[in-house]
């Protein structure tokens, strides 16, 4: 029996998925999305504590950062909260993050998933430089980019594996990659 994990899989994640779907459909808004993510994080923390050593949740680590030259972090913080609420361990490298810091962290922590965020158009250049640095270092990472200027075309130009405008798509993509 795995009551803690059952609660996460049968109640918590479906509830987050519903709030995410409502947000995408315009029935819920940013404050509701943030509240849901924070509530889910609190519940997840309680469940983990209650489970103790018995049934551990193997957490996939994700590096997240707002790229060099960009200081916007609201979207990044929402995505971080949603990833954490979905059981990921998120290493948040903050804002204005140089490519080298992403590469060093990914290498040191054996990271398989990197999420890059940016709101400014110039962030695309920093995303490209970061993806190039990851590839040049020979790291086997999947990279997802998010933020206002990203698109399918930007994703291709940057060299990322995927792009997203919503926290839900980012979480779904990361979950699929973690399962590979």
PDB file of N, CA and C in Angstrom, residues 68-125:
ATOM      1  N   UNK A  68      20.595  35.109 -18.875  1.00  0.00           N
ATOM      2  CA  UNK A  68      21.418  36.323 -18.758  1.00  0.00           C
ATOM      3  C   UNK A  68      20.779  37.485 -19.518  1.00  0.00           C
ATOM      4  N   UNK A  69      20.764  38.648 -18.875  1.00  0.00           N
ATOM      5  CA  UNK A  69      20.224  39.849 -19.506  1.00  0.00           C
ATOM      6  C   UNK A  69      18.744  40.058 -19.221  1.00  0.00           C
ATOM      7  N   UNK A  70      18.095  39.101 -18.535  1.00  0.00           N
ATOM      8  CA  UNK A  70      16.667  39.225 -18.231  1.00  0.00           C
ATOM      9  C   UNK A  70      16.477  39.070 -16.724  1.00  0.00           C
ATOM     10  N   UNK A  71      15.661  39.931 -16.145  1.00  0.00           N
ATOM     11  CA  UNK A  71      15.465  39.887 -14.695  1.00  0.00           C
ATOM     12  C   UNK A  71      14.023  39.560 -14.311  1.00  0.00           C
ATOM     13  N   UNK A  72      13.233  39.089 -15.273  1.00  0.00           N
ATOM     14  CA  UNK A  72      11.837  38.759 -14.975  1.00  0.00           C
ATOM     15  C   UNK A  72      11.754  37.359 -14.380  1.00  0.00           C
ATOM     16  N   UNK A  73      11.030  37.237 -13.264  1.00  0.00           N
ATOM     17  CA  UNK A  73      10.986  35.909 -12.658  1.00  0.00           C
ATOM     18  C   UNK A  73       9.598  35.433 -12.236  1.00  0.00           C
ATOM     19  N   UNK A  74       8.550  36.182 -12.534  1.00  0.00           N
ATOM     20  CA  UNK A  74       7.216  35.740 -12.113  1.00  0.00           C
ATOM     21  C   UNK A  74       6.865  34.421 -12.794  1.00  0.00           C
ATOM     22  N   UNK A  75       7.016  34.364 -14.112  1.00  0.00           N
ATOM     23  CA  UNK A  75       6.714  33.127 -14.838  1.00  0.00           C
ATOM     24  C   UNK A  75       7.581  31.971 -14.365  1.00  0.00           C
ATOM     25  N   UNK A  76       8.877  32.232 -14.200  1.00  0.00           N
ATOM     26  CA  UNK A  76       9.810  31.201 -13.734  1.00  0.00           C
ATOM     27  C   UNK A  76       9.373  30.676 -12.369  1.00  0.00           C
ATOM     28  N   UNK A  77       8.976  31.589 -11.483  1.00  0.00           N
ATOM     29  CA  UNK A  77       8.588  31.179 -10.135  1.00  0.00           C
ATOM     30  C   UNK A  77       7.305  30.348 -10.136  1.00  0.00           C
ATOM     31  N   UNK A  78       6.372  30.692 -11.020  1.00  0.00           N
ATOM     32  CA  UNK A  78       5.139  29.903 -11.129  1.00  0.00           C
ATOM     33  C   UNK A  78       5.480  28.502 -11.630  1.00  0.00           C
ATOM     34  N   UNK A  79       6.315  28.429 -12.666  1.00  0.00           N
ATOM     35  CA  UNK A  79       6.703  27.129 -13.211  1.00  0.00           C
ATOM     36  C   UNK A  79       7.439  26.317 -12.140  1.00  0.00           C
ATOM     37  N   UNK A  80       8.343  26.967 -11.396  1.00  0.00           N
ATOM     38  CA  UNK A  80       9.057  26.264 -10.319  1.00  0.00           C
ATOM     39  C   UNK A  80       8.065  25.670  -9.327  1.00  0.00           C
ATOM     40  N   UNK A  81       7.090  26.480  -8.884  1.00  0.00           N
ATOM     41  CA  UNK A  81       6.090  26.002  -7.922  1.00  0.00           C
ATOM     42  C   UNK A  81       5.293  24.827  -8.476  1.00  0.00           C
ATOM     43  N   UNK A  82       4.900  24.930  -9.748  1.00  0.00           N
ATOM     44  CA  UNK A  82       4.122  23.858 -10.367  1.00  0.00           C
ATOM     45  C   UNK A  82       4.958  22.581 -10.503  1.00  0.00           C
ATOM     46  N   UNK A  83       6.221  22.719 -10.865  1.00  0.00           N
ATOM     47  CA  UNK A  83       7.100  21.552 -10.970  1.00  0.00           C
ATOM     48  C   UNK A  83       7.281  20.906  -9.598  1.00  0.00           C
ATOM     49  N   UNK A  84       7.528  21.730  -8.572  1.00  0.00           N
ATOM     50  CA  UNK A  84       7.705  21.199  -7.217  1.00  0.00           C
ATOM     51  C   UNK A  84       6.436  20.497  -6.744  1.00  0.00           C
ATOM     52  N   UNK A  85       5.296  21.105  -7.036  1.00  0.00           N
ATOM     53  CA  UNK A  85       4.023  20.508  -6.627  1.00  0.00           C
ATOM     54  C   UNK A  85       3.792  19.173  -7.330  1.00  0.00           C
ATOM     55  N   UNK A  86       4.417  19.005  -8.493  1.00  0.00           N
ATOM     56  CA  UNK A  86       4.301  17.748  -9.236  1.00  0.00           C
ATOM     57  C   UNK A  86       5.447  16.784  -8.928  1.00  0.00           C
ATOM     58  N   UNK A  87       6.186  17.073  -7.867  1.00  0.00           N
ATOM     59  CA  UNK A  87       7.180  16.119  -7.382  1.00  0.00           C
ATOM     60  C   UNK A  87       8.585  16.263  -7.923  1.00  0.00           C
ATOM     61  N   UNK A  88       8.872  17.327  -8.648  1.00  0.00           N
ATOM     62  CA  UNK A  88      10.238  17.545  -9.132  1.00  0.00           C
ATOM     63  C   UNK A  88      11.052  18.275  -8.071  1.00  0.00           C
ATOM     64  N   UNK A  89      12.359  18.017  -8.051  1.00  0.00           N
ATOM     65  CA  UNK A  89      13.271  18.818  -7.243  1.00  0.00           C
ATOM     66  C   UNK A  89      13.818  19.884  -8.168  1.00  0.00           C
ATOM     67  N   UNK A  90      13.541  21.148  -7.856  1.00  0.00           N
ATOM     68  CA  UNK A  90      13.909  22.235  -8.759  1.00  0.00           C
ATOM     69  C   UNK A  90      15.082  23.027  -8.195  1.00  0.00           C
ATOM     70  N   UNK A  91      16.134  23.127  -9.001  1.00  0.00           N
ATOM     71  CA  UNK A  91      17.286  23.943  -8.639  1.00  0.00           C
ATOM     72  C   UNK A  91      17.124  25.262  -9.383  1.00  0.00           C
ATOM     73  N   UNK A  92      16.724  26.291  -8.655  1.00  0.00           N
ATOM     74  CA  UNK A  92      16.431  27.594  -9.250  1.00  0.00           C
ATOM     75  C   UNK A  92      17.684  28.450  -9.216  1.00  0.00           C
ATOM     76  N   UNK A  93      18.221  28.766 -10.394  1.00  0.00           N
ATOM     77  CA  UNK A  93      19.448  29.557 -10.485  1.00  0.00           C
ATOM     78  C   UNK A  93      19.178  31.054 -10.564  1.00  0.00           C
ATOM     79  N   UNK A  94      17.909  31.436 -10.401  1.00  0.00           N
ATOM     80  CA  UNK A  94      17.576  32.848 -10.306  1.00  0.00           C
ATOM     81  C   UNK A  94      17.492  33.560 -11.645  1.00  0.00           C
ATOM     82  N   UNK A  95      17.719  34.877 -11.589  1.00  0.00           N
ATOM     83  CA  UNK A  95      17.588  35.749 -12.762  1.00  0.00           C
ATOM     84  C   UNK A  95      18.963  36.100 -13.310  1.00  0.00           C
ATOM     85  N   UNK A  96      18.993  36.638 -14.536  1.00  0.00           N
ATOM     86  CA  UNK A  96      20.231  37.119 -15.154  1.00  0.00           C
ATOM     87  C   UNK A  96      21.336  36.058 -15.053  1.00  0.00           C
ATOM     88  N   UNK A  97      20.954  34.824 -15.358  1.00  0.00           N
ATOM     89  CA  UNK A  97      21.828  33.675 -15.127  1.00  0.00           C
ATOM     90  C   UNK A  97      22.721  33.387 -16.334  1.00  0.00           C
ATOM     91  N   UNK A  98      24.048  33.441 -16.119  1.00  0.00           N
ATOM     92  CA  UNK A  98      24.965  33.160 -17.222  1.00  0.00           C
ATOM     93  C   UNK A  98      24.921  31.682 -17.638  1.00  0.00           C
ATOM     94  N   UNK A  99      25.188  31.424 -18.913  1.00  0.00           N
ATOM     95  CA  UNK A  99      25.181  30.061 -19.452  1.00  0.00           C
ATOM     96  C   UNK A  99      26.102  29.134 -18.652  1.00  0.00           C
ATOM     97  N   UNK A 100      27.265  29.657 -18.242  1.00  0.00           N
ATOM     98  CA  UNK A 100      28.252  28.845 -17.527  1.00  0.00           C
ATOM     99  C   UNK A 100      27.665  28.277 -16.233  1.00  0.00           C
ATOM    100  N   UNK A 101      26.850  29.087 -15.548  1.00  0.00           N
ATOM    101  CA  UNK A 101      26.258  28.638 -14.280  1.00  0.00           C
ATOM    102  C   UNK A 101      25.283  27.483 -14.529  1.00  0.00           C
ATOM    103  N   UNK A 102      24.522  27.570 -15.618  1.00  0.00           N
ATOM    104  CA  UNK A 102      23.595  26.487 -15.967  1.00  0.00           C
ATOM    105  C   UNK A 102      24.387  25.220 -16.263  1.00  0.00           C
ATOM    106  N   UNK A 103      25.449  25.340 -17.059  1.00  0.00           N
ATOM    107  CA  UNK A 103      26.275  24.193 -17.438  1.00  0.00           C
ATOM    108  C   UNK A 103      26.931  23.573 -16.202  1.00  0.00           C
ATOM    109  N   UNK A 104      27.539  24.407 -15.350  1.00  0.00           N
ATOM    110  CA  UNK A 104      28.207  23.905 -14.133  1.00  0.00           C
ATOM    111  C   UNK A 104      27.222  23.135 -13.250  1.00  0.00           C
ATOM    112  N   UNK A 105      26.044  23.714 -13.039  1.00  0.00           N
ATOM    113  CA  UNK A 105      25.044  23.083 -12.174  1.00  0.00           C
ATOM    114  C   UNK A 105      24.545  21.779 -12.785  1.00  0.00           C
ATOM    115  N   UNK A 106      24.252  21.802 -14.083  1.00  0.00           N
ATOM    116  CA  UNK A 106      23.759  20.600 -14.763  1.00  0.00           C
ATOM    117  C   UNK A 106      24.795  19.478 -14.679  1.00  0.00           C
ATOM    118  N   UNK A 107      26.054  19.839 -14.852  1.00  0.00           N
ATOM    119  CA  UNK A 107      27.144  18.853 -14.804  1.00  0.00           C
ATOM    120  C   UNK A 107      27.280  18.294 -13.382  1.00  0.00           C
ATOM    121  N   UNK A 108      27.332  19.189 -12.399  1.00  0.00           N
ATOM    122  CA  UNK A 108      27.539  18.781 -11.007  1.00  0.00           C
ATOM    123  C   UNK A 108      26.392  17.931 -10.464  1.00  0.00           C
ATOM    124  N   UNK A 109      25.180  18.214 -10.904  1.00  0.00           N
ATOM    125  CA  UNK A 109      24.002  17.547 -10.350  1.00  0.00           C
ATOM    126  C   UNK A 109      23.458  16.417 -11.233  1.00  0.00           C
ATOM    127  N   UNK A 110      24.099  16.166 -12.367  1.00  0.00           N
ATOM    128  CA  UNK A 110      23.618  15.119 -13.266  1.00  0.00           C
ATOM    129  C   UNK A 110      22.219  15.408 -13.809  1.00  0.00           C
ATOM    130  N   UNK A 111      22.000  16.656 -14.166  1.00  0.00           N
ATOM    131  CA  UNK A 111      20.684  17.121 -14.613  1.00  0.00           C
ATOM    132  C   UNK A 111      20.349  16.605 -16.005  1.00  0.00           C
ATOM    133  N   UNK A 112      19.086  16.203 -16.181  1.00  0.00           N
ATOM    134  CA  UNK A 112      18.608  15.747 -17.490  1.00  0.00           C
ATOM    135  C   UNK A 112      17.624  16.750 -18.111  1.00  0.00           C
ATOM    136  N   UNK A 113      17.102  17.681 -17.291  1.00  0.00           N
ATOM    137  CA  UNK A 113      16.104  18.641 -17.778  1.00  0.00           C
ATOM    138  C   UNK A 113      16.488  20.055 -17.352  1.00  0.00           C
ATOM    139  N   UNK A 114      16.538  20.966 -18.333  1.00  0.00           N
ATOM    140  CA  UNK A 114      16.830  22.371 -18.068  1.00  0.00           C
ATOM    141  C   UNK A 114      15.666  23.202 -18.617  1.00  0.00           C
ATOM    142  N   UNK A 115      15.156  24.103 -17.782  1.00  0.00           N
ATOM    143  CA  UNK A 115      14.078  25.004 -18.190  1.00  0.00           C
ATOM    144  C   UNK A 115      14.623  26.432 -18.167  1.00  0.00           C
ATOM    145  N   UNK A 116      14.585  27.093 -19.328  1.00  0.00           N
ATOM    146  CA  UNK A 116      15.091  28.458 -19.442  1.00  0.00           C
ATOM    147  C   UNK A 116      13.925  29.410 -19.666  1.00  0.00           C
ATOM    148  N   UNK A 117      13.951  30.530 -18.943  1.00  0.00           N
ATOM    149  CA  UNK A 117      12.867  31.495 -19.007  1.00  0.00           C
ATOM    150  C   UNK A 117      13.397  32.857 -19.414  1.00  0.00           C
ATOM    151  N   UNK A 118      12.527  33.611 -20.067  1.00  0.00           N
ATOM    152  CA  UNK A 118      12.868  34.979 -20.425  1.00  0.00           C
ATOM    153  C   UNK A 118      11.650  35.686 -20.956  1.00  0.00           C
ATOM    154  N   UNK A 119      11.568  36.985 -20.689  1.00  0.00           N
ATOM    155  CA  UNK A 119      10.427  37.783 -21.143  1.00  0.00           C
ATOM    156  C   UNK A 119      10.847  38.734 -22.266  1.00  0.00           C
ATOM    157  N   UNK A 120      12.071  39.206 -22.196  1.00  0.00           N
ATOM    158  CA  UNK A 120      12.552  40.157 -23.188  1.00  0.00           C
ATOM    159  C   UNK A 120      12.967  39.434 -24.470  1.00  0.00           C
ATOM    160  N   UNK A 121      12.827  40.106 -25.604  1.00  0.00           N
ATOM    161  CA  UNK A 121      13.207  39.510 -26.880  1.00  0.00           C
ATOM    162  C   UNK A 121      14.689  39.141 -26.889  1.00  0.00           C
ATOM    163  N   UNK A 122      15.522  39.962 -26.242  1.00  0.00           N
ATOM    164  CA  UNK A 122      16.955  39.671 -26.203  1.00  0.00           C
ATOM    165  C   UNK A 122      17.254  38.394 -25.426  1.00  0.00           C
ATOM    166  N   UNK A 123      16.301  37.912 -24.648  1.00  0.00           N
ATOM    167  CA  UNK A 123      16.486  36.663 -23.906  1.00  0.00           C
ATOM    168  C   UNK A 123      16.710  35.493 -24.861  1.00  0.00           C
ATOM    169  N   UNK A 124      16.170  35.599 -26.069  1.00  0.00           N
ATOM    170  CA  UNK A 124      16.335  34.512 -27.040  1.00  0.00           C
ATOM    171  C   UNK A 124      17.811  34.288 -27.371  1.00  0.00           C
ATOM    172  N   UNK A 125      18.585  35.379 -27.473  1.00  0.00           N
ATOM    173  CA  UNK A 125      20.021  35.248 -27.734  1.00  0.00           C
ATOM    174  C   UNK A 125      20.717  34.530 -26.576  1.00  0.00           C
TER     175      UNK A 125
END
